[in-house]
mmCIF file of C-alpha atoms in Angstrom:
data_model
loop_
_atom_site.group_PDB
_atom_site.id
_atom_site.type_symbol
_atom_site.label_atom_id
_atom_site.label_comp_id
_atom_site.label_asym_id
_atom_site.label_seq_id
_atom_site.Cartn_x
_atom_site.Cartn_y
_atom_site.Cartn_z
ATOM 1 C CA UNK A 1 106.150 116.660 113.069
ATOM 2 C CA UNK A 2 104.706 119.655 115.264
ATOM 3 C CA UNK A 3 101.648 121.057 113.950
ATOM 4 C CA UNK A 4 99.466 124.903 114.797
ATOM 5 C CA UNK A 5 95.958 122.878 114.529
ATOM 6 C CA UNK A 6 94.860 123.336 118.395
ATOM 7 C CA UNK A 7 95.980 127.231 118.403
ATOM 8 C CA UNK A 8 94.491 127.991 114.478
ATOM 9 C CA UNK A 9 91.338 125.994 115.229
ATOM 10 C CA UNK A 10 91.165 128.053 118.868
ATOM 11 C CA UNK A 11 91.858 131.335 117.316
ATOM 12 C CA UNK A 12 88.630 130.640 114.647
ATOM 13 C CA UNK A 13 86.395 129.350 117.996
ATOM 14 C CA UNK A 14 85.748 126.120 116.101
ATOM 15 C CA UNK A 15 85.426 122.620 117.803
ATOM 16 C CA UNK A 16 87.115 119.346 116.620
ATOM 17 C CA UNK A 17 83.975 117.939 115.006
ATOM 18 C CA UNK A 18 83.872 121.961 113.299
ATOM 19 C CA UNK A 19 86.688 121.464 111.122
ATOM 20 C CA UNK A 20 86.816 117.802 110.819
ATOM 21 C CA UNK A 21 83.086 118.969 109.132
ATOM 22 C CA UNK A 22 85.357 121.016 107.113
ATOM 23 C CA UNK A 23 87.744 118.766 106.160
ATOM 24 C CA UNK A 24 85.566 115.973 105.348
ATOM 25 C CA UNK A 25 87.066 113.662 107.896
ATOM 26 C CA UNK A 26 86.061 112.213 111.316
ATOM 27 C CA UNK A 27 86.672 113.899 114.528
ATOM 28 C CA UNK A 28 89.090 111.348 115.862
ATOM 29 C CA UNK A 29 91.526 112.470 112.526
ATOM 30 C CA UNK A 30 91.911 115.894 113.757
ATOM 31 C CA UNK A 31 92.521 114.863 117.555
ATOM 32 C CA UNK A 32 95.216 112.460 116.436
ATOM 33 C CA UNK A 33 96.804 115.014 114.200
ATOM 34 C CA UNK A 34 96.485 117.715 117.394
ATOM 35 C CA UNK A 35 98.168 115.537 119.384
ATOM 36 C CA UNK A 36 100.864 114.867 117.004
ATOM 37 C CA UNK A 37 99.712 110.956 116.964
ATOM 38 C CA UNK A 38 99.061 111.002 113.409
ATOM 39 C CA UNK A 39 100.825 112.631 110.327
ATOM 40 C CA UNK A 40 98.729 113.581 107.233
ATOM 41 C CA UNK A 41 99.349 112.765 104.088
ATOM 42 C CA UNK A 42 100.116 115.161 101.850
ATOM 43 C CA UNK A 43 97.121 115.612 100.106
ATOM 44 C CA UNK A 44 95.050 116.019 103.539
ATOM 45 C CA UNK A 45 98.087 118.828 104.781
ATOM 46 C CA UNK A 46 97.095 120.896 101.706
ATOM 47 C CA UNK A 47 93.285 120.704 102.328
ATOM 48 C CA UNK A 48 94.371 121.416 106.081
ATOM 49 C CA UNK A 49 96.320 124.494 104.877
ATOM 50 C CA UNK A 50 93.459 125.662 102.260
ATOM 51 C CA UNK A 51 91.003 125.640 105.554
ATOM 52 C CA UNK A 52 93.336 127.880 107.289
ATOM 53 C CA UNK A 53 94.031 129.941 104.206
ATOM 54 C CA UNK A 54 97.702 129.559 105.190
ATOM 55 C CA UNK A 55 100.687 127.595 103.888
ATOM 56 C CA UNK A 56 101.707 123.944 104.881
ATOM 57 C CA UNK A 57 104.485 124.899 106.101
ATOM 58 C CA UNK A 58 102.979 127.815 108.200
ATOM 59 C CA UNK A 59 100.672 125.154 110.122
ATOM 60 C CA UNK A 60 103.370 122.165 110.038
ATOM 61 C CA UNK A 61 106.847 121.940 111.287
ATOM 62 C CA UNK A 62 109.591 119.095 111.746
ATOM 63 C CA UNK A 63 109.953 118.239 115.283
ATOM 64 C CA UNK B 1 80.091 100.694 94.620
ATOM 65 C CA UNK B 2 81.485 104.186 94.980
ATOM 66 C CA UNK B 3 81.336 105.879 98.691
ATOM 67 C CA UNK B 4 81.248 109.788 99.051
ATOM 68 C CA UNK B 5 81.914 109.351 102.738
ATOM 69 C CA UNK B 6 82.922 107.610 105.973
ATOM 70 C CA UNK B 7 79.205 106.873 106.651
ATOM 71 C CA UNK B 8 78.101 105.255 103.434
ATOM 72 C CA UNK B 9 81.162 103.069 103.989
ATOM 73 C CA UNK B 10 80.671 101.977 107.161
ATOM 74 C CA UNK B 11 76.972 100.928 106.117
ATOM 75 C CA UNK B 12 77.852 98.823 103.260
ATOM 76 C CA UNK B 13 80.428 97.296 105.633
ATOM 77 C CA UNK B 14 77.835 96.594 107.920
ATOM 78 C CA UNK B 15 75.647 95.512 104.910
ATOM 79 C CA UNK B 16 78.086 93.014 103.274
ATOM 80 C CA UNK B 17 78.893 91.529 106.413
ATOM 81 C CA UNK B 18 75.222 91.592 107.702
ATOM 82 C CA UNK B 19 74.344 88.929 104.597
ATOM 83 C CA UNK B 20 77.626 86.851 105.166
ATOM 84 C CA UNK B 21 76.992 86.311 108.914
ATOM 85 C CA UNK B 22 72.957 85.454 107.944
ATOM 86 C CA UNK B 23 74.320 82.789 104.989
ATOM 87 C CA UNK B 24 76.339 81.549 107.388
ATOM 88 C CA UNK B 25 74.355 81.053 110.257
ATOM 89 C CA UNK B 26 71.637 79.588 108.036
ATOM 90 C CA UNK B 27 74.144 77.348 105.873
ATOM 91 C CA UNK B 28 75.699 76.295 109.468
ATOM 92 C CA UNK B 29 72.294 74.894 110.642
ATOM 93 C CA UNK B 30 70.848 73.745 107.072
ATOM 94 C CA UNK B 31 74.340 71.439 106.883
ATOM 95 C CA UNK B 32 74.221 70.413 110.195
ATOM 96 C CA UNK B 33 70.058 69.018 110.107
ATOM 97 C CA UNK B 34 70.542 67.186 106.863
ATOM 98 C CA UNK B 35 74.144 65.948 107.426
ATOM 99 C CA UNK B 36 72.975 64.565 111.043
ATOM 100 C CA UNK B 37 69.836 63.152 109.645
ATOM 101 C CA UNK B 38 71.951 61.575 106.489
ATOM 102 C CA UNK B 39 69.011 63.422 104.253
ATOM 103 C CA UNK B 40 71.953 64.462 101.383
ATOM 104 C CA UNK B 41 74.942 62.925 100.179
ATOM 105 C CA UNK B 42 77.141 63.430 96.922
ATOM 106 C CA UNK B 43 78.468 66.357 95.774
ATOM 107 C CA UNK B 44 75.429 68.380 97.882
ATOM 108 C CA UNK B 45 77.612 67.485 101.341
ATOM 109 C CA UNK B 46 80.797 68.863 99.304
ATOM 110 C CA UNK B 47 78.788 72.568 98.690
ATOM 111 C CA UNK B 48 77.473 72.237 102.385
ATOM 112 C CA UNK B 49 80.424 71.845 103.589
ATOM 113 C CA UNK B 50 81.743 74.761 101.385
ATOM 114 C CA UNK B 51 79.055 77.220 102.061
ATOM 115 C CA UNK B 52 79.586 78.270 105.575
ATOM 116 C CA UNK B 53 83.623 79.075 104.744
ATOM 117 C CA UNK B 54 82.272 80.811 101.758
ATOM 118 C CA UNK B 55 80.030 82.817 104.064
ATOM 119 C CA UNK B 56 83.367 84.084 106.033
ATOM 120 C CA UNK B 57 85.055 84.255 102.924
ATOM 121 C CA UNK B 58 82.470 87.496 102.272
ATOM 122 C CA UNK B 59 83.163 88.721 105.781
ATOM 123 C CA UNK B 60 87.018 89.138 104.631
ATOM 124 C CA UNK B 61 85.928 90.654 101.179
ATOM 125 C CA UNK B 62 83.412 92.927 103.676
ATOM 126 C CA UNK B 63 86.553 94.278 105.411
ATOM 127 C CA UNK B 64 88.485 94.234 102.389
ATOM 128 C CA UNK B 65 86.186 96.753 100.594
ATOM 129 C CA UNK B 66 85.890 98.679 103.870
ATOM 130 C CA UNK B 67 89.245 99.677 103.826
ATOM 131 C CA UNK B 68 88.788 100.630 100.318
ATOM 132 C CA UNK B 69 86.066 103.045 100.468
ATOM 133 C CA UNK B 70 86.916 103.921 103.336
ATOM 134 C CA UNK B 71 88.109 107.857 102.596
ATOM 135 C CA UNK B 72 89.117 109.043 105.995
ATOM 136 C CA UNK B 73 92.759 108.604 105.815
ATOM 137 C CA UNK B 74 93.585 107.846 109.273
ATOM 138 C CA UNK B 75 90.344 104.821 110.081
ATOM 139 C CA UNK B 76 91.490 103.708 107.066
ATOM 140 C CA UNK B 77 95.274 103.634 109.037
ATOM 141 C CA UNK B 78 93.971 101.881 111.431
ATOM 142 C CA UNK B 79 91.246 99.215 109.851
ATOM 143 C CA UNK B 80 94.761 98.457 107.768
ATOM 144 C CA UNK B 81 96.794 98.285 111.543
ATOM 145 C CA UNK B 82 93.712 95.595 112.713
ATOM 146 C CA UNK B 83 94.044 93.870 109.986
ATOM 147 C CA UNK B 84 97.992 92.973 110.094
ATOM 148 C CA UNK B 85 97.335 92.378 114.022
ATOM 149 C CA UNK B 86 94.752 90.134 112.894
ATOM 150 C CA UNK B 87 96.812 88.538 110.300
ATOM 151 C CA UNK B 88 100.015 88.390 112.657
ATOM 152 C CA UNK B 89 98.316 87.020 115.819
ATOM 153 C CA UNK B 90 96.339 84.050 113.841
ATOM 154 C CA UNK B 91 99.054 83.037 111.603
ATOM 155 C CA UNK B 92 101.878 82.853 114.341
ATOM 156 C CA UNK B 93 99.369 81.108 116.889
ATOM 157 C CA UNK B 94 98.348 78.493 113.881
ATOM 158 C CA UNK B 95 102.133 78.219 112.831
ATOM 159 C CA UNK B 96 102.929 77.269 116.432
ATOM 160 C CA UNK B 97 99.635 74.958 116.867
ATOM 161 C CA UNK B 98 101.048 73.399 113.870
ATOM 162 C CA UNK B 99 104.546 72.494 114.885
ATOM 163 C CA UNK B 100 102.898 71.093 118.789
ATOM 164 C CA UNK B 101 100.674 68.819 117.038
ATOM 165 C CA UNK B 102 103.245 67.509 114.753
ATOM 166 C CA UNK B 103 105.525 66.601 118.157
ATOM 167 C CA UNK B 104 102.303 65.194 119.331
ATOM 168 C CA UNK B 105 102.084 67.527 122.400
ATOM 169 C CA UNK B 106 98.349 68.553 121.899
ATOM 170 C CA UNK B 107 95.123 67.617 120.557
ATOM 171 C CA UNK B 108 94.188 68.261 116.726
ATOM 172 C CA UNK B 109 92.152 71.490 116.099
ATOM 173 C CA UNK B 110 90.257 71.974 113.047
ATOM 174 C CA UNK B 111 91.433 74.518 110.600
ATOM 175 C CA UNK B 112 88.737 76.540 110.726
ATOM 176 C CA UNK B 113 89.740 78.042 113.988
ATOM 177 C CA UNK B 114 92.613 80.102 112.266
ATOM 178 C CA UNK B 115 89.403 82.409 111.550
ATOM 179 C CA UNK B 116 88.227 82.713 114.559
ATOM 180 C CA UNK B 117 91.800 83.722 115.922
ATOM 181 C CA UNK B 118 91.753 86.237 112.866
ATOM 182 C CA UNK B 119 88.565 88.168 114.056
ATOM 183 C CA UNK B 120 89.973 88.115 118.209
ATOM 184 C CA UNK B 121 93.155 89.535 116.192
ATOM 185 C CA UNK B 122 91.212 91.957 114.843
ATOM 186 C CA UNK B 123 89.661 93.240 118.467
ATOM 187 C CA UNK B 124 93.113 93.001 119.924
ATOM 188 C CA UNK B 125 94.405 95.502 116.603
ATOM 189 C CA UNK B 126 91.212 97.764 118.087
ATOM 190 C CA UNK B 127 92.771 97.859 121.409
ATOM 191 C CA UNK B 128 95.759 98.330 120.258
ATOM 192 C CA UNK B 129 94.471 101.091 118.218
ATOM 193 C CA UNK B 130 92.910 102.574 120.949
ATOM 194 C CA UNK B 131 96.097 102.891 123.142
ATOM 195 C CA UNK B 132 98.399 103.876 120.445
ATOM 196 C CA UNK B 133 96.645 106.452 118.594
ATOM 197 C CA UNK B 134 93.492 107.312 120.734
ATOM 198 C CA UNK B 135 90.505 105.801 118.641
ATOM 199 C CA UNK B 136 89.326 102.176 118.315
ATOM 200 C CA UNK B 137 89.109 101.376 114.182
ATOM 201 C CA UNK B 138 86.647 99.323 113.358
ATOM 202 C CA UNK B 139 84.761 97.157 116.214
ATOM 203 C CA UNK B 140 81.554 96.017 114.406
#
């Protein structure tokens, strides 16, 4: 699955450990998502999208 | 107990396994003065002998509950991937200690050590970790 994170997260100036803050999980969660490394769950891609004010499928794609 | 985040996990973690490691250590050297001195016998050598295994017993439950309250979705991935590297690596290297020792091809080793293959297993699922998905898990 390709993901937006790096770009939307760019775009917004914040760090890793920013919206890892936001989402209530640890830094190393959002790098492995980033880099593709790690899919979320669904529950976590909704909080992902509500942080972005977007829609899942807006911030995730299939490869 | 109920944890609200990744911290207050990993410090009851390092709580629980904080007490097994000191019962252990002390029931380890309590056992060993009395049994070598032949100060107990009975049914006070049997919970001697239990108490140290007991002790590791509460590291595993420490672990166990880690991965429970453990909220971050992807540590908790990867306590879960150290833990079946763990598993895998002790129980096929105690499977095929087994089978040599029944042939006769090398010296008895006391079952005990299938822990302590467990816990390397459990560093090795950390490196693992660390090369497959970028972060370590859980090395404490």
């Amino acid at each position: 699955m390709k993901n937006r994170l790096k770009v939307l997260r760019a775009e917004r100036s914040w760090s890793q450990q920013d919206l890892a803050d936001r989402l209530e999980v640890s830094r190393q969660s959002v790098n492995a998502i980033e880099t593709g490394k790690y899919d979320p769950s669904l529950p976590l891609a909704f909080r992902i999208a509500e942080t972005f004010a977007m829609s899942i499928e807006e911030i995730f794609t299939k490869d | 107990m109920v944890c609200t985040s990744n911290q207050q996990a990993q410090r009851a973690y390092l709580k629980r396994m904080g007490i097994s490691m000191a019962v252990y250590i002390a029931a380890l050297f309590t056992g060993e003065y009395l049994l070598s001195r032949d100060l107990v016998d009975g049914p006070v050598v049997w919970l001697l002998g239990l108490l140290p295994g007991l002790a590791i017993v509460g590291a595993f439950y420490a672990i166990a509950k880690l991965i429970t309250e453990t909220r971050d979705e992807f540590i908790r991935m990867l306590i879960v991937r150290q833990t079946l590297v763990a598993t895998g690596f002790a129980l096929s290297l105690a499977t095929i200690w087994g089978f040599l020792e029944n042939f006769e091809l090398v010296p008895h080793v006391d079952a005990y050590w299938v822990a302590i293959l467990w816990f390397l297993g459990f560093g090795i699922g950390a490196v693992s970790n660390r090369i497959t998905y970028g972060a370590w898990g859980q090395l404490r």
